[in-house]
XYZ file of C-alpha atoms in Angstrom:
121
model
C -15.021 8.407 10.744
C -12.200 6.625 9.406
C -11.535 7.686 6.012
C -8.614 5.700 3.279
C -8.172 7.409 0.017
C -5.634 5.794 -2.049
C -4.317 7.677 -5.301
C -1.981 7.558 -8.035
C -2.299 4.633 -10.218
C -2.059 4.882 -13.501
C -0.485 2.728 -16.470
C 3.527 2.178 -16.660
C 5.663 0.227 -18.486
C 7.249 -2.604 -17.641
C 10.718 -1.511 -15.693
C 9.050 1.543 -15.205
C 8.396 3.578 -11.439
C 5.151 5.089 -9.710
C 4.574 6.557 -6.215
C 0.756 5.793 -4.983
C -0.036 7.690 -2.047
C -2.706 7.535 0.455
C -4.325 10.158 2.731
C -5.793 9.388 6.332
C -8.614 11.371 8.469
C -10.282 10.611 11.139
C -7.497 8.756 11.831
C -3.697 8.880 13.283
C -0.199 7.490 11.688
C 0.536 7.802 16.180
C -2.446 5.097 16.675
C -1.144 2.318 14.702
C 0.483 1.005 11.937
C -0.879 1.881 8.377
C -0.140 -0.153 4.998
C -0.907 -1.064 1.668
C -2.316 -4.401 0.146
C -2.991 -4.838 -3.238
C -5.643 -7.587 -5.275
C -4.677 -8.871 -8.809
C -7.489 -10.180 -10.882
C -8.149 -13.508 -9.641
C -6.126 -13.510 -7.248
C -6.165 -12.937 -3.109
C -5.634 -9.341 -1.495
C -1.730 -9.740 -0.845
C -0.247 -7.559 2.074
C 2.351 -5.441 0.947
C 3.985 -3.316 3.743
C 3.031 -1.668 6.545
C 4.560 1.175 8.497
C 4.753 3.137 11.956
C 5.691 6.610 13.025
C 8.219 5.012 15.620
C 9.653 1.956 13.800
C 9.138 2.816 10.405
C 7.971 0.146 7.780
C 7.678 -2.888 10.348
C 6.573 -5.543 7.065
C 7.623 -6.164 3.226
C 6.583 -9.142 1.644
C 8.875 -10.849 -0.639
C 7.015 -10.269 -3.654
C 7.997 -6.237 -3.212
C 10.934 -6.122 -0.796
C 14.030 -4.618 -2.450
C 11.308 -2.701 -5.163
C 9.240 -0.930 -3.381
C 10.042 1.946 -0.058
C 6.780 2.409 1.895
C 7.049 5.831 3.507
C 4.247 8.234 5.450
C 4.951 11.905 6.223
C 3.199 12.511 9.330
C 2.533 15.782 8.787
C 0.167 15.223 5.756
C -1.429 12.010 7.113
C -0.291 10.522 4.283
C 1.702 7.544 2.845
C 3.433 6.667 0.308
C 4.404 3.790 -1.945
C 7.698 4.166 -4.260
C 6.813 1.217 -6.360
C 10.427 0.516 -9.453
C 10.832 -2.024 -11.215
C 7.818 -2.702 -11.949
C 6.083 -6.066 -13.927
C 3.572 -6.902 -15.501
C 2.669 -9.244 -12.359
C 1.873 -5.594 -10.314
C -0.668 -4.756 -12.249
C -3.415 -4.942 -9.272
C -6.146 -2.943 -7.599
C -3.957 -1.043 -4.679
C -5.692 -0.274 -0.889
C -4.114 1.645 1.890
C -5.749 0.136 4.773
C -5.483 0.355 8.737
C -4.265 -1.619 11.264
C -1.790 -3.394 9.577
C 0.295 -5.935 11.141
C 2.611 -8.342 8.945
C 0.900 -7.735 6.277
C -2.270 -9.963 7.346
C -5.349 -8.533 6.159
C -7.320 -10.601 8.555
C -5.816 -7.681 11.243
C -7.991 -4.646 8.898
C -10.534 -2.699 10.134
C -10.338 0.303 7.622
C -9.637 -0.311 3.905
C -9.519 2.539 1.673
C -11.137 2.986 -1.765
C -8.096 1.608 -3.900
C -6.270 2.666 -7.281
C -5.783 0.527 -9.922
C -2.286 -0.172 -10.458
C -1.623 -1.181 -14.546
C 2.308 -2.182 -15.994
C 1.803 -2.860 -19.777
C 4.080 -2.149 -22.411
């Protein structure tokens, strides 16, 4: 059984930084790309970034490019999303998911439980 567990969310001030983690079980990062999505209140789910062990990051959405960095620790089967220069519009529930292809949620077969990030002063 594939399980993805996101953690690291919380309250952060605008301009601040935060790192999210996603621990995977029942799936190896070598199997396919894994990535991050988010859903803000009243908005559709948005694909943010995808990564493979062979190619590294394969996708960043324009909304986070240059501010967010995806990475993975294969030994720990854990993926990270380092977020900086956070804006109030980054407030959302963040999900890890697999497979991740160009940030398109239609390709996702496994969703993890989300972690809430609130950017507010």
